PDB file of C-alpha atoms in Angstrom:
ATOM      1  CA  MET Y1222      11.022  47.277   4.938  1.00 44.00           C
ATOM      2  CA  GLU Y1223      12.884  43.997   5.121  1.00 45.00           C
ATOM      3  CA  ASN Y1224      11.304  40.661   5.894  1.00 44.00           C
ATOM      4  CA  ASP Y1225      13.264  38.318   8.092  1.00 43.00           C
ATOM      5  CA  TYR Y1226      12.232  34.804   7.040  1.00 38.00           C
ATOM      6  CA  SER Y1227      14.774  33.063   9.227  1.00 41.00           C
ATOM      7  CA  ASN Y1228      12.359  33.067  12.166  1.00 41.00           C
ATOM      8  CA  ASN Y1229       9.509  31.610  10.110  1.00 38.00           C
ATOM      9  CA  GLN Y1230      11.028  28.248   9.339  1.00 40.00           C
ATOM     10  CA  ILE Y1231       8.857  25.173   9.606  1.00 36.00           C
ATOM     11  CA  ASP Y1232       9.942  22.569  12.131  1.00 38.00           C
ATOM     12  CA  THR Y1233      10.430  19.338  10.185  1.00 41.00           C
ATOM     13  CA  THR Y1234      11.941  17.244  12.965  1.00 41.00           C
ATOM     14  CA  GLU Y1235       8.748  15.358  13.769  1.00 45.00           C
ATOM     15  CA  HIS Y1236       8.460  13.714  10.368  1.00 47.00           C
ATOM     16  CA  SER Y1237      11.962  14.082   9.022  1.00 46.00           C
ATOM     17  CA  VAL Y1238      14.006  11.319   7.480  1.00 43.00           C
ATOM     18  CA  GLU Y1239      16.296  11.281  10.504  1.00 43.00           C
ATOM     19  CA  ASN Y1240      13.427  10.150  12.720  1.00 48.00           C
ATOM     20  CA  LEU Y1241      12.536   7.273  10.426  1.00 47.00           C
ATOM     21  CA  SER Y1242      15.705   5.289  10.823  1.00 42.00           C
ATOM     22  CA  PRO Y1243      19.437   5.644  11.310  1.00 39.00           C
ATOM     23  CA  ALA Y1244      20.040   4.639   7.678  1.00 38.00           C
ATOM     24  CA  TYR Y1245      18.455   7.667   6.036  1.00 39.00           C
ATOM     25  CA  ASP Y1246      21.126   8.585   3.492  1.00 40.00           C
ATOM     26  CA  SER Y1247      19.526   6.590   0.674  1.00 42.00           C
ATOM     27  CA  PHE Y1248      15.905   7.367   1.531  1.00 48.00           C
ATOM     28  CA  PRO Y1249      14.068   7.769  -1.796  1.00 49.00           C
ATOM     29  CA  ILE Y1250      12.043  10.837  -0.939  1.00 45.00           C
ATOM     30  CA  GLY Y1251      14.431  13.750  -1.124  1.00 49.00           C
ATOM     31  CA  VAL Y1252      11.997  16.400   0.159  1.00 47.00           C
ATOM     32  CA  LEU Y1253      11.240  17.104   3.778  1.00 61.00           C
ATOM     33  CA  PRO Y1254       8.944  16.845   5.597  1.00 79.00           C
ATOM     34  CA  ILE Y1255       7.789  13.338   4.825  1.00 86.00           C
ATOM     35  CA  ARG Y1256       4.025  13.035   4.843  1.00 92.00           C
ATOM     36  CA  PHE Y1257       2.678   9.665   5.896  1.00 94.00           C
ATOM     37  CA  ALA Y1258      -0.521   8.568   4.179  1.00 94.00           C
ATOM     38  CA  GLY Y1259      -3.329   8.231   6.663  1.00 92.00           C
ATOM     39  CA  PHE Y1260      -6.203   5.807   6.905  1.00 92.00           C
ATOM     40  CA  TRP Y1261      -8.662   7.529   4.547  1.00 94.00           C
ATOM     41  CA  MET Y1262      -6.230   8.082   1.670  1.00 95.00           C
ATOM     42  CA  ARG Y1263      -5.087   4.483   1.908  1.00 93.00           C
ATOM     43  CA  PHE Y1264      -8.715   3.353   2.126  1.00 92.00           C
ATOM     44  CA  TRP Y1265      -9.691   5.171  -1.101  1.00 96.00           C
ATOM     45  CA  ALA Y1266      -6.601   3.843  -2.875  1.00 96.00           C
ATOM     46  CA  TYR Y1267      -7.479   0.310  -1.729  1.00 93.00           C
ATOM     47  CA  LEU Y1268     -11.056   0.685  -3.002  1.00 95.00           C
ATOM     48  CA  MET Y1269      -9.702   1.794  -6.365  1.00 97.00           C
ATOM     49  CA  ASP Y1270      -7.416  -1.250  -6.386  1.00 97.00           C
ATOM     50  CA  LEU Y1271     -10.402  -3.503  -5.725  1.00 96.00           C
ATOM     51  CA  ILE Y1272     -12.154  -1.958  -8.733  1.00 97.00           C
ATOM     52  CA  VAL Y1273      -9.053  -2.637 -10.864  1.00 97.00           C
ATOM     53  CA  ILE Y1274      -8.852  -6.237  -9.640  1.00 97.00           C
ATOM     54  CA  GLY Y1275     -12.568  -6.768 -10.268  1.00 96.00           C
ATOM     55  CA  SER Y1276     -12.130  -5.381 -13.767  1.00 96.00           C
ATOM     56  CA  ILE Y1277      -9.179  -7.692 -14.449  1.00 95.00           C
ATOM     57  CA  ASN Y1278     -11.270 -10.633 -13.304  1.00 94.00           C
ATOM     58  CA  ARG Y1279     -14.208  -9.658 -15.523  1.00 95.00           C
ATOM     59  CA  ILE Y1280     -12.088  -8.872 -18.578  1.00 96.00           C
ATOM     60  CA  ILE Y1281      -9.625 -11.790 -18.405  1.00 94.00           C
ATOM     61  CA  ILE Y1282     -10.585 -14.493 -15.902  1.00 93.00           C
ATOM     62  CA  ASN Y1283     -14.332 -14.708 -16.532  1.00 93.00           C
ATOM     63  CA  PRO Y1284     -14.055 -15.148 -20.341  1.00 94.00           C
ATOM     64  CA  ILE Y1285     -11.399 -17.833 -19.866  1.00 93.00           C
ATOM     65  CA  PHE Y1286     -13.615 -19.676 -17.397  1.00 91.00           C
ATOM     66  CA  ARG Y1287     -16.614 -19.390 -19.735  1.00 92.00           C
ATOM     67  CA  GLY Y1288     -14.524 -20.664 -22.658  1.00 93.00           C
ATOM     68  CA  MET Y1289     -13.404 -23.643 -20.618  1.00 92.00           C
ATOM     69  CA  ASP Y1290     -16.961 -24.194 -19.332  1.00 90.00           C
ATOM     70  CA  ILE Y1291     -15.940 -23.722 -15.695  1.00 86.00           C
ATOM     71  CA  SER Y1292     -18.651 -22.358 -13.429  1.00 86.00           C
ATOM     72  CA  LEU Y1293     -18.382 -18.743 -12.343  1.00 84.00           C
ATOM     73  CA  TYR Y1294     -21.046 -19.217  -9.700  1.00 84.00           C
ATOM     74  CA  ASP Y1295     -19.548 -21.892  -7.452  1.00 82.00           C
ATOM     75  CA  SER Y1296     -19.126 -20.695  -3.924  1.00 82.00           C
ATOM     76  CA  GLY Y1297     -16.549 -21.731  -1.417  1.00 81.00           C
ATOM     77  CA  VAL Y1298     -12.926 -21.091  -0.736  1.00 82.00           C
ATOM     78  CA  LEU Y1299     -11.721 -23.919  -2.996  1.00 90.00           C
ATOM     79  CA  ALA Y1300     -13.995 -23.128  -5.950  1.00 89.00           C
ATOM     80  CA  PRO Y1301     -11.934 -22.507  -9.115  1.00 91.00           C
ATOM     81  CA  ILE Y1302     -13.243 -18.943  -9.487  1.00 91.00           C
ATOM     82  CA  SER Y1303     -12.323 -18.174  -5.855  1.00 90.00           C
ATOM     83  CA  ILE Y1304      -8.798 -19.476  -6.380  1.00 93.00           C
ATOM     84  CA  ALA Y1305      -8.372 -17.524  -9.627  1.00 94.00           C
ATOM     85  CA  THR Y1306      -9.674 -14.353  -7.979  1.00 93.00           C
ATOM     86  CA  ALA Y1307      -7.293 -14.791  -5.032  1.00 92.00           C
ATOM     87  CA  ILE Y1308      -4.359 -15.304  -7.406  1.00 94.00           C
ATOM     88  CA  THR Y1309      -5.308 -12.136  -9.293  1.00 95.00           C
ATOM     89  CA  PHE Y1310      -5.675 -10.199  -6.032  1.00 93.00           C
ATOM     90  CA  TYR Y1311      -2.317 -11.188  -4.556  1.00 93.00           C
ATOM     91  CA  ALA Y1312      -0.410 -11.109  -7.875  1.00 95.00           C
ATOM     92  CA  TYR Y1313      -1.661  -7.580  -8.505  1.00 97.00           C
ATOM     93  CA  PHE Y1314      -0.513  -6.275  -5.112  1.00 95.00           C
ATOM     94  CA  VAL Y1315       2.826  -8.131  -5.136  1.00 95.00           C
ATOM     95  CA  LEU Y1316       3.843  -7.247  -8.691  1.00 96.00           C
ATOM     96  CA  MET Y1317       2.689  -3.630  -8.618  1.00 97.00           C
ATOM     97  CA  THR Y1318       4.311  -2.984  -5.228  1.00 96.00           C
ATOM     98  CA  LYS Y1319       7.588  -4.661  -6.189  1.00 96.00           C
ATOM     99  CA  TYR Y1320       8.016  -3.067  -9.605  1.00 96.00           C
ATOM    100  CA  PHE Y1321       6.471   0.361  -9.022  1.00 96.00           C
ATOM    101  CA  GLY Y1322       6.346   0.739  -5.230  1.00 95.00           C
ATOM    102  CA  GLN Y1323       2.662   1.509  -5.645  1.00 96.00           C
ATOM    103  CA  THR Y1324      -0.521   0.064  -7.043  1.00 97.00           C
ATOM    104  CA  LEU Y1325      -2.758   1.889  -9.503  1.00 97.00           C
ATOM    105  CA  GLY Y1326      -4.895   3.113  -6.620  1.00 97.00           C
ATOM    106  CA  LYS Y1327      -1.833   4.492  -4.853  1.00 97.00           C
ATOM    107  CA  MET Y1328      -0.654   6.106  -8.107  1.00 97.00           C
ATOM    108  CA  VAL Y1329      -3.938   7.964  -8.497  1.00 96.00           C
ATOM    109  CA  PHE Y1330      -3.731   9.330  -4.954  1.00 96.00           C
ATOM    110  CA  GLY Y1331       0.022  10.024  -5.066  1.00 96.00           C
ATOM    111  CA  LEU Y1332       1.023   7.389  -2.515  1.00 97.00           C
ATOM    112  CA  LYS Y1333       4.006   5.061  -2.406  1.00 96.00           C
ATOM    113  CA  VAL Y1334       5.165   2.122  -0.258  1.00 96.00           C
ATOM    114  CA  VAL Y1335       8.666   2.612   1.156  1.00 95.00           C
ATOM    115  CA  ASN Y1336      10.970   0.851   3.581  1.00 94.00           C
ATOM    116  CA  LEU Y1337      11.538   2.820   6.762  1.00 92.00           C
ATOM    117  CA  ASP Y1338      15.294   2.527   6.319  1.00 90.00           C
ATOM    118  CA  GLY Y1339      15.132   3.942   2.798  1.00 88.00           C
ATOM    119  CA  SER Y1340      16.350   0.796   1.068  1.00 91.00           C
ATOM    120  CA  PRO Y1341      14.583  -0.502  -2.053  1.00 94.00           C
ATOM    121  CA  LEU Y1342      11.727  -2.956  -1.571  1.00 95.00           C
ATOM    122  CA  THR Y1343      12.975  -6.533  -1.841  1.00 95.00           C
ATOM    123  CA  TRP Y1344      10.996  -9.535  -3.017  1.00 96.00           C
ATOM    124  CA  SER Y1345      10.931 -10.984   0.490  1.00 95.00           C
ATOM    125  CA  THR Y1346       9.651  -7.706   1.946  1.00 95.00           C
ATOM    126  CA  VAL Y1347       6.942  -7.320  -0.677  1.00 95.00           C
ATOM    127  CA  ILE Y1348       5.821 -10.946  -0.584  1.00 95.00           C
ATOM    128  CA  PHE Y1349       5.661 -11.016   3.205  1.00 93.00           C
ATOM    129  CA  ARG Y1350       3.873  -7.642   3.322  1.00 94.00           C
ATOM    130  CA  GLU Y1351       1.360  -8.458   0.614  1.00 91.00           C
ATOM    131  CA  PHE Y1352       0.739 -12.175   1.280  1.00 88.00           C
ATOM    132  CA  ILE Y1353       1.003 -12.709   5.008  1.00 88.00           C
ATOM    133  CA  GLY Y1354       0.370  -9.187   6.261  1.00 87.00           C
ATOM    134  CA  ARG Y1355      -2.415  -8.318   3.849  1.00 82.00           C
ATOM    135  CA  TYR Y1356      -4.083 -11.689   4.412  1.00 81.00           C
ATOM    136  CA  ILE Y1357      -4.188 -11.008   8.148  1.00 84.00           C
ATOM    137  CA  SER Y1358      -5.355  -7.417   7.592  1.00 78.00           C
ATOM    138  CA  VAL Y1359      -8.074  -8.455   5.125  1.00 74.00           C
ATOM    139  CA  THR Y1360      -9.217 -11.359   7.292  1.00 76.00           C
ATOM    140  CA  ILE Y1361      -9.497  -9.190  10.388  1.00 77.00           C
ATOM    141  CA  PHE Y1362     -10.519  -5.916   8.698  1.00 69.00           C
ATOM    142  CA  ILE Y1363     -10.508  -4.008  11.963  1.00 73.00           C
ATOM    143  CA  LEU Y1364      -6.692  -4.208  11.901  1.00 74.00           C
ATOM    144  CA  TYR Y1365      -6.642  -1.682   9.043  1.00 79.00           C
ATOM    145  CA  ILE Y1366      -7.972   0.904  11.491  1.00 83.00           C
ATOM    146  CA  ILE Y1367      -4.674   1.039  13.389  1.00 86.00           C
ATOM    147  CA  VAL Y1368      -3.256   3.075  10.498  1.00 89.00           C
ATOM    148  CA  ALA Y1369      -5.181   6.047  11.896  1.00 88.00           C
ATOM    149  CA  PHE Y1370      -3.531   5.793  15.316  1.00 90.00           C
ATOM    150  CA  LEU Y1371       0.133   4.995  14.708  1.00 90.00           C
ATOM    151  CA  PRO Y1372       2.637   7.841  14.275  1.00 91.00           C
ATOM    152  CA  LYS Y1373       4.017   6.536  10.956  1.00 92.00           C
ATOM    153  CA  LYS Y1374       0.530   5.494   9.772  1.00 92.00           C
ATOM    154  CA  GLN Y1375       1.459   1.827   9.448  1.00 92.00           C
ATOM    155  CA  GLY Y1376      -0.929  -1.078   9.072  1.00 89.00           C
ATOM    156  CA  ILE Y1377      -0.255  -4.538  10.459  1.00 87.00           C
ATOM    157  CA  HIS Y1378       1.190  -5.551   7.092  1.00 89.00           C
ATOM    158  CA  ASP Y1379       3.589  -2.561   7.304  1.00 92.00           C
ATOM    159  CA  LEU Y1380       4.641  -3.316  10.876  1.00 90.00           C
ATOM    160  CA  PHE Y1381       5.648  -6.866   9.939  1.00 90.00           C
ATOM    161  CA  VAL Y1382       8.255  -5.660   7.432  1.00 93.00           C
ATOM    162  CA  ASP Y1383       9.079  -2.071   8.512  1.00 93.00           C
ATOM    163  CA  THR Y1384       7.386  -0.308   5.628  1.00 95.00           C
ATOM    164  CA  THR Y1385       4.966   2.576   5.451  1.00 94.00           C
ATOM    165  CA  VAL Y1386       2.987   4.466   2.826  1.00 95.00           C
ATOM    166  CA  ILE Y1387       3.901   8.075   2.123  1.00 95.00           C
ATOM    167  CA  TYR Y1388       2.809  10.828  -0.189  1.00 95.00           C
ATOM    168  CA  LYS Y1389       4.985  10.807  -3.271  1.00 89.00           C
ATOM    169  CA  ASN Y1390       6.240  14.063  -4.756  1.00 74.00           C
TER     170      ASN Y1390
END
């Protein structure tokens, strides 16, 4: 008895590289179908990133501030500890996304930030995505929710620069 597998092929047109952009030849994925990372996976990765950033602050920033006798308990946007924490936060996301295409949280969950046209992430793309876009998304947290409703699972910070987060092989 022969099995005819030609009729059992999976339709990959909905999430194929061709539907992402006309310039799909250099898209870094290589395996179809592309799976976009949804809200909950991105949420858990982001929480893990916040744990990493908090750990960096407690291991590096806090001892430096104590050694220099700078208060760790000042509140306010312009307090030295707030500024140092913000620098750590944004530096972490910018550097990890630029050099690895993913943060530690995304690595754990097998996610990666990619350009929709398949080109490598540039400094301007990463900086705009992580500084401007993430600032707006963090400030108005409800904007993160749109990831659940858009077809390519993009957040506001992704829409600004035509990126998305996908599952990495």
